[in-house]
Amino acid sequence: MPRTLFLAGDSSVTSRPRSLAPMAGWGQALPLFLRGVSVINCARAGASSRSFVERGRLAWILREARPGDLLLVSFGLIDMKRCAGRFTEPFTDFQHYLRRCVDGARDCGAHPVLVTSQERGVFDAQGNLRRLLGLYPLAMKEIAETDSVPLIDLNEWSVRRWRRAGPHGTRRIFLHLEPGEHPNFPEGVADHTHLRASGAIECARFVAGELQDRAMLEPYHFTRVERPDVLEDSVAWLEDHDFDELTRTRTLEVVI
């Protein structure tokens, strides 16, 4: 039976519609490095670990998952926002909802994998990268250790990568566009949180490489992980009508 890889996460992971290109989540780019694996990206923009569980999105995954499937879980960017229904404290609620994902996957025979969130691309006046995710990556690492869950440390990798790129180089990683540069953002945009396709590809390559190095999938499931010639145009964006239908359908499934 073909393996399925489910993704639970926030806007850094989710798949974007064509109307928001070149914005993309790393989960959207992950299929570029896999073959013979069905990737179901259930990550949602604006989701925290709390809202993902409480709104039924985890329950949908657990109904669909089969023994041997993988569930990659990546939260933290939204959990830190102090808004009702989303905020979690790192070492209490956040860990509680991560454990809901881990235990739920294991109960249905699937294999959970925790992925720390990428760091934001914010630098101070001296050009030093600011680590704005605070304690959330550390809290996830603690769950990985205490509950024996495989961990992919995208956060530490991204910190090293963003530092090498610097304030100017990260403009090609995050969604930075000049006015008139892209028709979807005619007035330009300077976004230090959301990736453009090139950044999503870099993050997805790292995640795929970690899955490969740890033999979480059979070797023949990986492709192009070592190739540097995967371009932004390789990413598949959702057509807007498909994106709207996907959102509507998943909402119905959650309500039911």
Coordinates of N, CA and C in Angstrom, one line a residue:
M1 N 0.8 -1.2 0.0 CA 0.0 0.0 0.0 C 0.9 1.3 0.0
P2 N 0.6 2.3 -0.8 CA 1.4 3.5 -0.9 C 1.4 4.2 0.5
R3 N 2.5 4.8 0.8 CA 2.6 5.5 2.1 C 2.0 6.9 1.9
T4 N 1.4 7.4 3.0 CA 0.9 8.8 3.0 C 1.6 9.6 4.0
L5 N 2.0 10.8 3.7 CA 2.6 11.7 4.6 C 1.7 12.9 4.9
F6 N 1.2 13.0 6.1 CA 0.3 14.1 6.5 C 1.1 15.3 7.1
L7 N 0.7 16.5 6.8 CA 1.4 17.7 7.4 C 0.4 18.4 8.3
A8 N 0.7 18.7 9.5 CA -0.1 19.5 10.4 C 0.8 20.7 10.8
G9 N 0.3 21.9 10.5 CA 1.1 23.1 10.8 C 0.4 24.4 10.5
D10 N 1.2 25.4 10.4 CA 0.6 26.8 10.2 C 1.0 27.3 8.8
S11 N 1.0 28.7 8.7 CA 1.2 29.3 7.4 C 2.6 29.0 6.8
S12 N 3.6 28.7 7.7 CA 4.9 28.4 7.1 C 4.9 27.1 6.4
V13 N 3.9 26.2 6.6 CA 3.9 24.9 6.0 C 2.8 24.8 4.9
T14 N 1.7 25.6 5.0 CA 0.5 25.4 4.2 C 0.8 25.6 2.7
S15 N -0.1 25.0 1.9 CA 0.0 25.3 0.4 C -0.8 26.5 0.1
R16 N -0.3 27.4 -0.8 CA -0.9 28.6 -1.1 C -1.6 28.6 -2.5
P17 N -2.6 29.4 -2.7 CA -3.2 29.5 -4.0 C -2.4 30.3 -5.0
R18 N -2.7 30.2 -6.2 CA -1.9 30.9 -7.3 C -2.0 32.4 -7.1
S19 N -3.1 32.9 -6.6 CA -3.3 34.3 -6.4 C -2.3 34.9 -5.4
L20 N -1.7 34.1 -4.6 CA -0.7 34.5 -3.6 C 0.7 34.2 -4.0
A21 N 0.9 33.6 -5.1 CA 2.3 33.4 -5.6 C 3.0 34.7 -5.7
P22 N 4.3 34.7 -5.3 CA 5.2 33.6 -5.1 C 5.3 33.1 -3.6
M23 N 4.3 33.5 -2.8 CA 4.3 33.0 -1.4 C 4.0 31.5 -1.4
A24 N 4.8 30.8 -0.6 CA 4.6 29.3 -0.5 C 5.0 28.8 0.8
G25 N 4.4 27.7 1.3 CA 4.9 27.0 2.5 C 5.8 25.9 2.1
W26 N 6.6 25.5 3.1 CA 7.6 24.4 2.8 C 6.9 23.1 2.5
G27 N 5.7 22.9 3.1 CA 4.9 21.7 2.8 C 4.5 21.6 1.4
Q28 N 4.3 22.8 0.8 CA 3.9 22.9 -0.6 C 5.0 22.4 -1.5
A29 N 6.2 22.7 -1.1 CA 7.4 22.3 -1.9 C 7.9 20.9 -1.6
L30 N 7.5 20.3 -0.5 CA 8.0 19.0 -0.1 C 7.8 17.9 -1.2
P31 N 6.7 17.9 -1.9 CA 6.5 16.8 -2.9 C 7.6 16.9 -4.0
L32 N 8.3 18.0 -4.2 CA 9.4 18.0 -5.2 C 10.5 17.1 -4.9
F33 N 10.6 16.7 -3.6 CA 11.7 15.8 -3.2 C 11.3 14.4 -2.8
L34 N 10.0 14.1 -3.1 CA 9.5 12.8 -2.8 C 8.8 12.2 -4.0
R35 N 8.8 10.8 -4.1 CA 8.1 10.1 -5.1 C 7.5 8.9 -4.5
G36 N 6.3 8.5 -5.1 CA 5.7 7.3 -4.6 C 5.1 7.5 -3.2
V37 N 4.9 8.8 -2.8 CA 4.4 9.1 -1.5 C 3.3 10.1 -1.7
S38 N 2.1 9.9 -1.1 CA 1.0 10.9 -1.2 C 1.2 11.9 0.0
V39 N 1.4 13.2 -0.4 CA 1.6 14.2 0.6 C 0.2 15.0 0.8
I40 N -0.3 14.9 1.9 CA -1.6 15.6 2.2 C -1.3 16.7 3.2
N41 N -1.3 17.9 2.7 CA -0.9 19.1 3.4 C -2.2 19.7 4.1
C42 N -2.3 19.4 5.4 CA -3.5 19.9 6.2 C -3.1 21.1 7.0
A43 N -1.9 21.7 6.8 CA -1.6 22.9 7.5 C -2.4 24.0 7.1
R44 N -2.7 24.9 8.0 CA -3.6 26.1 7.7 C -3.0 27.4 8.1
A45 N -3.1 28.4 7.3 CA -2.7 29.7 7.7 C -3.4 30.2 8.9
G46 N -2.6 30.7 9.9 CA -3.2 31.2 11.1 C -3.5 30.2 12.2
A47 N -3.1 28.9 11.9 CA -3.3 27.9 12.9 C -2.2 27.8 13.9
S48 N -2.6 27.6 15.2 CA -1.7 27.3 16.2 C -1.9 25.8 16.6
S49 N -1.1 25.3 17.4 CA -1.3 23.9 17.9 C -2.7 23.8 18.5
R50 N -3.1 24.8 19.3 CA -4.4 24.8 19.9 C -5.6 24.8 18.9
S51 N -5.6 25.8 18.0 CA -6.7 25.9 17.1 C -6.7 24.7 16.1
F52 N -5.6 24.1 15.8 CA -5.5 23.0 14.9 C -6.2 21.8 15.5
V53 N -6.0 21.6 16.8 CA -6.6 20.5 17.5 C -8.1 20.8 17.8
E54 N -8.4 22.0 18.3 CA -9.7 22.3 18.8 C -10.7 22.5 17.7
R55 N -10.2 22.8 16.5 CA -11.1 23.0 15.4 C -11.3 21.7 14.5
G56 N -10.7 20.6 15.0 CA -11.0 19.3 14.4 C -10.1 18.9 13.3
R57 N -9.0 19.7 13.0 CA -8.2 19.3 11.9 C -7.3 18.1 12.2
L58 N -6.9 18.0 13.4 CA -6.1 16.8 13.8 C -7.1 15.6 13.7
A59 N -8.3 15.7 14.2 CA -9.2 14.6 14.1 C -9.4 14.1 12.7
W60 N -9.5 15.0 11.8 CA -9.6 14.7 10.3 C -8.4 13.8 9.9
I61 N -7.2 14.2 10.3 CA -6.0 13.5 9.9 C -6.1 12.1 10.5
L62 N -6.5 12.0 11.8 CA -6.4 10.7 12.4 C -7.5 9.8 11.9
R63 N -8.6 10.3 11.3 CA -9.6 9.4 10.7 C -9.0 8.9 9.4
E64 N -8.2 9.6 8.7 CA -7.7 9.2 7.4 C -6.4 8.4 7.5
A65 N -5.6 8.6 8.5 CA -4.3 8.0 8.6 C -4.4 6.5 8.8
R66 N -3.4 5.8 8.2 CA -3.4 4.3 8.3 C -2.0 3.9 8.9
P67 N -1.9 2.7 9.4 CA -0.7 2.2 9.9 C 0.5 2.4 8.9
G68 N 1.6 2.9 9.4 CA 2.8 3.1 8.6 C 2.9 4.5 8.0
D69 N 1.8 5.3 8.0 CA 1.8 6.7 7.5 C 2.7 7.5 8.4
L70 N 3.1 8.7 7.9 CA 3.8 9.7 8.7 C 3.0 10.9 8.9
L71 N 3.1 11.5 10.1 CA 2.5 12.8 10.5 C 3.6 13.7 10.9
L72 N 3.9 14.7 10.1 CA 4.8 15.8 10.4 C 4.1 16.9 11.1
V73 N 4.5 17.3 12.3 CA 3.8 18.3 13.1 C 4.8 19.5 13.3
S74 N 4.3 20.7 12.8 CA 5.2 21.9 12.9 C 4.3 23.1 13.3
F75 N 4.5 23.6 14.6 CA 3.8 24.7 15.1 C 4.7 25.6 15.9
G76 N 4.3 26.8 16.2 CA 5.1 27.7 17.0 C 4.9 29.2 16.6
L77 N 4.8 29.4 15.3 CA 4.7 30.8 14.8 C 3.5 31.5 15.3
I78 N 2.4 30.8 15.4 CA 1.1 31.4 15.8 C 0.8 31.2 17.2
D79 N 1.4 30.1 17.8 CA 1.1 29.8 19.2 C 1.6 31.0 20.1
M80 N 2.6 31.7 19.7 CA 3.1 32.8 20.5 C 2.3 34.1 20.4
K81 N 1.3 34.1 19.5 CA 0.5 35.3 19.4 C -0.6 35.3 20.5
R82 N -0.7 36.3 21.3 CA -1.7 36.4 22.4 C -3.1 36.7 21.9
C83 N -3.7 35.8 21.2 CA -5.1 36.0 20.7 C -5.9 34.8 21.2
A84 N -7.2 35.1 21.4 CA -8.0 34.0 22.0 C -8.1 32.9 21.0
G85 N -8.1 31.6 21.5 CA -8.2 30.5 20.7 C -7.0 30.0 20.0
R86 N -5.9 30.7 20.1 CA -4.7 30.4 19.4 C -3.5 30.3 20.4
F87 N -3.4 31.3 21.3 CA -2.2 31.4 22.1 C -2.0 30.1 23.0
T88 N -0.7 29.7 23.1 CA -0.4 28.7 24.1 C 0.9 29.1 24.8
E89 N 1.0 28.6 26.1 CA 2.3 28.8 26.8 C 3.2 27.6 26.4
P90 N 4.5 27.9 26.2 CA 5.4 26.9 25.6 C 5.4 25.6 26.3
F91 N 5.6 25.6 27.6 CA 5.8 24.4 28.4 C 4.6 23.8 29.1
T92 N 3.4 24.4 28.7 CA 2.2 23.8 29.2 C 1.2 23.5 28.1
D93 N 0.4 24.4 27.6 CA -0.6 24.2 26.6 C 0.1 23.7 25.3
F94 N 1.2 24.3 24.9 CA 1.8 24.0 23.6 C 2.2 22.5 23.6
Q95 N 2.9 22.1 24.7 CA 3.3 20.7 24.8 C 2.1 19.8 24.9
H96 N 1.0 20.2 25.6 CA -0.2 19.4 25.6 C -0.7 19.1 24.3
Y97 N -0.8 20.1 23.4 CA -1.4 19.9 22.1 C -0.4 19.1 21.2
L98 N 0.9 19.3 21.4 CA 1.8 18.5 20.6 C 1.6 17.0 21.0
R99 N 1.5 16.8 22.3 CA 1.2 15.4 22.7 C -0.1 14.8 22.1
R100 N -1.1 15.7 22.0 CA -2.3 15.2 21.3 C -2.0 14.7 19.9
C101 N -1.2 15.4 19.2 CA -0.8 15.0 17.8 C 0.0 13.7 17.9
V102 N 1.0 13.7 18.8 CA 1.9 12.5 18.8 C 1.1 11.3 19.3
D103 N 0.3 11.4 20.3 CA -0.4 10.2 20.8 C -1.5 9.8 19.8
G104 N -2.1 10.7 19.2 CA -3.2 10.4 18.2 C -2.6 9.6 17.1
A105 N -1.4 10.1 16.6 CA -0.8 9.4 15.4 C -0.4 7.9 15.8
R106 N 0.2 7.8 17.0 CA 0.6 6.5 17.5 C -0.6 5.5 17.7
D107 N -1.7 6.1 18.2 CA -2.8 5.2 18.4 C -3.4 4.6 17.2
C108 N -3.2 5.3 16.0 CA -3.7 4.7 14.8 C -2.6 4.1 13.9
G109 N -1.5 3.9 14.6 CA -0.4 3.2 13.9 C 0.5 4.0 13.0
A110 N 0.3 5.3 13.0 CA 1.1 6.2 12.2 C 2.3 6.6 13.0
H111 N 3.3 7.3 12.3 CA 4.5 7.6 12.9 C 4.6 9.2 13.0
P112 N 4.6 9.7 14.2 CA 4.7 11.2 14.3 C 6.2 11.6 14.2
V113 N 6.3 12.8 13.6 CA 7.6 13.5 13.5 C 7.4 14.9 13.8
L114 N 8.2 15.5 14.8 CA 8.1 16.9 15.2 C 9.1 17.7 14.4
V115 N 8.6 18.9 13.9 CA 9.5 19.8 13.1 C 9.4 21.1 13.7
T116 N 10.5 21.6 14.3 CA 10.5 23.0 14.8 C 10.3 24.0 13.7
S117 N 9.6 25.1 14.1 CA 9.3 26.1 13.1 C 10.6 26.9 12.6
Q118 N 10.6 27.3 11.4 CA 11.6 28.1 10.9 C 11.6 29.4 11.6
E119 N 12.8 30.0 11.8 CA 12.9 31.4 12.4 C 12.4 32.4 11.5
R120 N 11.9 33.5 12.0 CA 11.5 34.7 11.2 C 12.8 35.3 10.7
G121 N 12.7 36.1 9.6 CA 13.9 36.7 9.0 C 14.0 38.2 9.5
V122 N 14.1 38.4 10.8 CA 14.1 39.8 11.3 C 15.5 40.0 11.9
F123 N 16.1 41.1 11.5 CA 17.5 41.5 11.9 C 17.4 42.8 12.7
D124 N 18.4 42.9 13.6 CA 18.4 44.2 14.3 C 19.3 45.2 13.5
A125 N 19.5 46.4 14.1 CA 20.2 47.5 13.4 C 21.6 47.1 13.1
Q126 N 22.2 46.2 13.9 CA 23.6 45.8 13.7 C 23.7 44.6 12.7
G127 N 22.5 44.1 12.2 CA 22.6 43.0 11.3 C 22.5 41.6 11.9
N128 N 22.2 41.6 13.2 CA 22.1 40.3 14.0 C 20.7 39.8 13.9
L129 N 20.6 38.5 13.6 CA 19.3 37.8 13.5 C 18.6 37.8 14.8
R130 N 17.4 38.1 14.9 CA 16.6 38.1 16.2 C 15.9 36.7 16.3
R131 N 16.0 36.1 17.4 CA 15.3 34.8 17.6 C 14.0 35.0 18.2
L132 N 13.0 35.3 17.4 CA 11.7 35.7 17.9 C 10.8 34.6 18.3
L133 N 11.1 33.3 18.0 CA 10.3 32.2 18.4 C 10.4 31.8 19.8
G134 N 11.4 32.4 20.5 CA 11.5 32.2 21.9 C 11.7 30.8 22.3
L135 N 10.8 30.3 23.3 CA 11.0 29.0 23.9 C 10.2 27.9 23.2
Y136 N 9.5 28.2 22.1 CA 8.7 27.2 21.5 C 9.5 26.1 20.8
P137 N 10.6 26.4 20.1 CA 11.4 25.3 19.6 C 12.0 24.4 20.8
L138 N 12.4 25.0 21.8 CA 12.9 24.3 23.0 C 11.8 23.4 23.6
A139 N 10.6 23.9 23.7 CA 9.5 23.1 24.2 C 9.2 21.9 23.4
M140 N 9.3 22.1 22.1 CA 9.1 21.0 21.1 C 10.2 20.0 21.3
K141 N 11.4 20.4 21.4 CA 12.6 19.5 21.6 C 12.4 18.7 22.9
E142 N 11.9 19.3 23.9 CA 11.7 18.6 25.2 C 10.7 17.4 25.0
I143 N 9.6 17.7 24.2 CA 8.6 16.6 23.9 C 9.3 15.5 23.1
A144 N 10.1 15.9 22.2 CA 10.8 14.9 21.3 C 11.6 14.0 22.2
E145 N 12.3 14.6 23.2 CA 13.2 13.8 24.0 C 12.4 12.9 25.0
T146 N 11.4 13.5 25.7 CA 10.7 12.8 26.8 C 9.8 11.7 26.2
D147 N 9.2 12.0 25.0 CA 8.3 11.1 24.4 C 8.9 10.2 23.3
S148 N 10.2 10.3 23.1 CA 10.9 9.5 22.1 C 10.3 9.7 20.7
V149 N 10.2 11.0 20.3 CA 9.6 11.3 19.0 C 10.7 11.8 18.1
P150 N 10.9 11.4 16.9 CA 11.9 11.9 15.9 C 11.7 13.4 15.8
L151 N 12.8 14.2 15.8 CA 12.7 15.6 15.7 C 13.5 16.1 14.5
I152 N 12.9 17.0 13.7 CA 13.7 17.6 12.6 C 13.8 19.1 13.0
D153 N 15.0 19.5 13.3 CA 15.2 20.9 13.8 C 15.4 21.9 12.7
L154 N 14.3 22.2 12.1 CA 14.3 23.2 11.1 C 14.6 24.6 11.6
N155 N 14.3 24.8 12.9 CA 14.6 26.1 13.5 C 16.1 26.4 13.5
E156 N 16.9 25.5 14.1 CA 18.3 25.7 14.2 C 18.9 25.8 12.8
W157 N 18.5 24.9 11.8 CA 19.0 25.0 10.5 C 18.7 26.4 9.9
S158 N 17.5 26.9 10.1 CA 17.1 28.2 9.5 C 17.9 29.3 10.1
V159 N 18.2 29.2 11.4 CA 18.9 30.3 12.0 C 20.3 30.4 11.3
R160 N 21.0 29.2 11.1 CA 22.3 29.2 10.5 C 22.2 29.8 9.0
R161 N 21.1 29.3 8.4 CA 20.9 29.7 6.9 C 20.6 31.2 6.8
W162 N 19.8 31.7 7.7 CA 19.4 33.1 7.6 C 20.6 34.0 8.0
R163 N 21.4 33.6 9.0 CA 22.6 34.4 9.3 C 23.6 34.4 8.2
R164 N 23.8 33.3 7.5 CA 24.7 33.4 6.3 C 24.2 34.3 5.3
A165 N 22.9 34.3 5.1 CA 22.3 35.1 4.0 C 22.3 36.6 4.4
G166 N 22.1 36.9 5.7 CA 22.1 38.3 6.1 C 20.8 39.0 5.7
P167 N 20.7 40.3 6.2 CA 19.4 41.0 5.9 C 19.1 41.1 4.4
H168 N 20.1 41.3 3.6 CA 19.9 41.4 2.2 C 19.5 40.1 1.5
G169 N 20.3 39.1 1.8 CA 20.1 37.8 1.2 C 18.8 37.1 1.5
T170 N 18.3 37.4 2.7 CA 17.0 36.8 3.1 C 15.8 37.4 2.4
R171 N 16.0 38.5 1.7 CA 15.0 39.0 0.8 C 14.5 38.1 -0.3
R172 N 15.4 37.2 -0.7 CA 15.1 36.2 -1.7 C 14.5 34.9 -1.1
I173 N 14.5 34.8 0.2 CA 14.0 33.7 0.9 C 12.6 34.0 1.4
F174 N 12.4 35.2 2.0 CA 11.1 35.6 2.4 C 10.4 36.4 1.4
L175 N 9.1 36.7 1.6 CA 8.3 37.4 0.6 C 8.6 38.9 0.6
H176 N 9.7 39.3 -0.1 CA 10.0 40.7 -0.3 C 9.9 41.0 -1.8
L177 N 9.0 41.9 -2.1 CA 8.8 42.2 -3.5 C 8.8 43.8 -3.6
E178 N 9.4 44.3 -4.6 CA 9.3 45.7 -4.9 C 8.0 46.0 -5.6
P179 N 7.5 47.3 -5.5 CA 6.2 47.6 -6.2 C 6.4 47.3 -7.7
G180 N 5.4 46.7 -8.2 CA 5.4 46.3 -9.7 C 6.2 45.1 -10.0
E181 N 6.9 44.5 -9.0 CA 7.7 43.3 -9.3 C 6.9 42.1 -9.6
H182 N 5.7 41.9 -9.0 CA 4.8 40.8 -9.2 C 3.4 41.2 -9.2
P183 N 2.6 40.7 -10.2 CA 1.2 41.2 -10.3 C 0.3 40.9 -9.1
N184 N 0.7 39.8 -8.4 CA -0.2 39.5 -7.2 C 0.1 40.5 -6.0
F185 N 1.2 41.2 -6.1 CA 1.5 42.2 -5.0 C 1.9 43.5 -5.7
P186 N 1.0 44.2 -6.4 CA 1.4 45.3 -7.2 C 2.0 46.5 -6.4
E187 N 1.7 46.6 -5.1 CA 2.3 47.6 -4.3 C 3.5 47.2 -3.5
G188 N 3.9 46.0 -3.8 CA 5.1 45.4 -3.1 C 4.8 44.9 -1.7
V189 N 5.7 44.2 -1.1 CA 5.5 43.6 0.2 C 6.8 43.3 0.8
A190 N 6.9 43.5 2.2 CA 8.1 43.2 2.9 C 7.6 42.3 4.1
D191 N 7.7 41.0 3.9 CA 7.1 40.0 4.9 C 8.3 39.2 5.4
H192 N 8.5 39.3 6.7 CA 9.7 38.6 7.4 C 9.3 37.2 8.0
T193 N 8.0 36.8 7.7 CA 7.6 35.6 8.3 C 7.3 34.5 7.2
H194 N 6.6 34.9 6.1 CA 6.2 34.0 5.1 C 7.2 33.8 4.0
L195 N 7.4 32.6 3.6 CA 8.4 32.3 2.6 C 7.9 32.6 1.2
R196 N 8.9 32.9 0.3 CA 8.5 32.8 -1.1 C 9.0 31.4 -1.6
A197 N 8.7 31.1 -2.8 CA 8.9 29.7 -3.3 C 10.3 29.3 -3.1
S198 N 11.3 30.1 -3.3 CA 12.7 29.7 -3.2 C 13.0 29.4 -1.8
G199 N 12.5 30.1 -0.8 CA 12.7 29.8 0.6 C 12.0 28.5 1.0
A200 N 10.8 28.3 0.5 CA 10.0 27.1 0.8 C 10.8 25.9 0.2
I201 N 11.4 26.0 -0.9 CA 12.2 24.9 -1.5 C 13.4 24.6 -0.6
E202 N 14.1 25.6 -0.1 CA 15.2 25.3 0.7 C 14.8 24.6 2.0
C203 N 13.7 25.0 2.6 CA 13.3 24.4 3.9 C 12.8 23.0 3.6
A204 N 12.1 22.8 2.5 CA 11.5 21.5 2.1 C 12.7 20.5 1.8
R205 N 13.7 21.0 1.2 CA 14.9 20.2 0.9 C 15.6 19.7 2.2
F206 N 15.7 20.6 3.2 CA 16.2 20.2 4.5 C 15.4 19.2 5.1
V207 N 14.1 19.4 5.2 CA 13.2 18.4 5.8 C 13.3 17.0 5.1
A208 N 13.2 17.0 3.8 CA 13.3 15.8 3.0 C 14.7 15.1 3.3
G209 N 15.7 15.9 3.4 CA 17.1 15.3 3.6 C 17.1 14.7 5.0
E210 N 16.5 15.3 6.0 CA 16.4 14.7 7.3 C 15.6 13.4 7.3
L211 N 14.5 13.4 6.6 CA 13.7 12.2 6.5 C 14.5 11.1 5.8
Q212 N 15.3 11.5 4.8 CA 16.2 10.5 4.1 C 17.3 10.0 5.0
D213 N 18.0 10.9 5.7 CA 19.1 10.5 6.5 C 18.7 9.5 7.6
R214 N 17.5 9.7 8.1 CA 17.0 8.9 9.2 C 16.2 7.7 8.8
A215 N 16.1 7.5 7.5 CA 15.4 6.3 6.9 C 14.0 6.3 7.4
M216 N 13.3 7.4 7.4 CA 11.9 7.4 7.8 C 11.0 7.0 6.6
L217 N 11.6 7.0 5.4 CA 10.9 6.4 4.2 C 12.0 5.6 3.5
E218 N 11.6 4.7 2.7 CA 12.5 3.9 1.9 C 13.3 4.8 0.9
P219 N 14.6 4.4 0.6 CA 15.4 5.3 -0.2 C 14.8 5.7 -1.5
Y220 N 14.0 4.8 -2.1 CA 13.5 5.1 -3.5 C 12.4 6.1 -3.4
H221 N 12.0 6.5 -2.2 CA 11.0 7.6 -2.1 C 11.5 9.0 -2.3
F222 N 12.9 9.1 -2.3 CA 13.5 10.4 -2.3 C 14.0 10.7 -3.7
T223 N 13.9 12.0 -4.1 CA 14.4 12.4 -5.4 C 14.9 13.9 -5.3
R224 N 16.0 14.2 -6.0 CA 16.5 15.5 -6.2 C 16.9 16.2 -4.9
V225 N 17.0 15.5 -3.8 CA 17.4 16.1 -2.6 C 18.7 16.8 -2.7
E226 N 19.7 16.2 -3.4 CA 21.0 16.8 -3.5 C 21.2 17.8 -4.7
R227 N 20.1 17.9 -5.5 CA 20.2 18.8 -6.7 C 19.9 20.2 -6.4
P228 N 20.8 21.2 -6.7 CA 20.5 22.6 -6.5 C 19.6 23.3 -7.5
D229 N 19.2 22.6 -8.5 CA 18.6 23.2 -9.7 C 17.1 23.1 -9.6
V230 N 16.5 23.0 -8.4 CA 15.0 23.0 -8.3 C 14.6 24.5 -8.2
L231 N 13.9 25.0 -9.2 CA 13.6 26.4 -9.3 C 12.2 26.7 -8.7
E232 N 12.0 28.0 -8.5 CA 10.7 28.5 -8.0 C 9.5 28.0 -8.8
D233 N 9.7 28.0 -10.1 CA 8.6 27.6 -11.0 C 8.2 26.1 -10.9
S234 N 9.1 25.4 -10.2 CA 8.7 23.9 -9.9 C 7.6 23.8 -8.9
V235 N 7.4 24.7 -8.1 CA 6.4 24.6 -7.1 C 5.0 24.7 -7.7
A236 N 4.1 23.9 -7.2 CA 2.7 23.9 -7.8 C 1.8 24.7 -6.8
W237 N 1.2 25.7 -7.3 CA 0.2 26.5 -6.5 C -1.2 25.9 -6.8
L238 N -2.0 26.0 -5.8 CA -3.4 25.6 -5.9 C -4.1 26.6 -6.8
E239 N -5.0 26.1 -7.6 CA -5.8 27.1 -8.4 C -6.8 27.6 -7.3
D240 N -7.2 28.9 -7.5 CA -8.0 29.5 -6.5 C -9.4 28.8 -6.3
H241 N -10.0 28.3 -7.3 CA -11.3 27.6 -7.1 C -11.1 26.3 -6.4
D242 N -9.9 25.6 -6.6 CA -9.6 24.4 -5.9 C -9.3 24.7 -4.4
F243 N -8.6 25.9 -4.2 CA -8.3 26.3 -2.8 C -9.6 26.6 -2.0
D244 N -10.5 27.3 -2.7 CA -11.8 27.6 -2.0 C -12.5 26.3 -1.7
E245 N -12.6 25.4 -2.6 CA -13.3 24.1 -2.4 C -12.6 23.3 -1.3
L246 N -11.3 23.3 -1.3 CA -10.6 22.5 -0.3 C -10.9 23.1 1.1
T247 N -10.9 24.4 1.2 CA -11.2 25.0 2.5 C -12.6 24.7 2.9
R248 N -13.6 24.8 2.0 CA -15.0 24.5 2.3 C -15.1 23.1 2.7
T249 N -14.5 22.1 2.0 CA -14.7 20.7 2.2 C -14.1 20.4 3.6
R250 N -12.9 20.9 3.9 CA -12.3 20.5 5.1 C -13.1 21.1 6.3
T251 N -13.7 22.3 6.1 CA -14.5 22.9 7.1 C -15.7 22.0 7.4
L252 N -16.4 21.4 6.3 CA -17.5 20.5 6.5 C -17.1 19.3 7.2
E253 N -15.9 18.8 6.9 CA -15.5 17.5 7.5 C -15.2 17.8 9.0
V254 N -14.7 18.9 9.4 CA -14.5 19.2 10.8 C -15.8 19.3 11.5
V255 N -16.8 20.0 10.9 CA -18.1 20.1 11.6 C -18.7 18.8 11.8
I256 N -18.7 17.9 10.8 CA -19.3 16.6 10.9 C -18.6 15.8 12.0

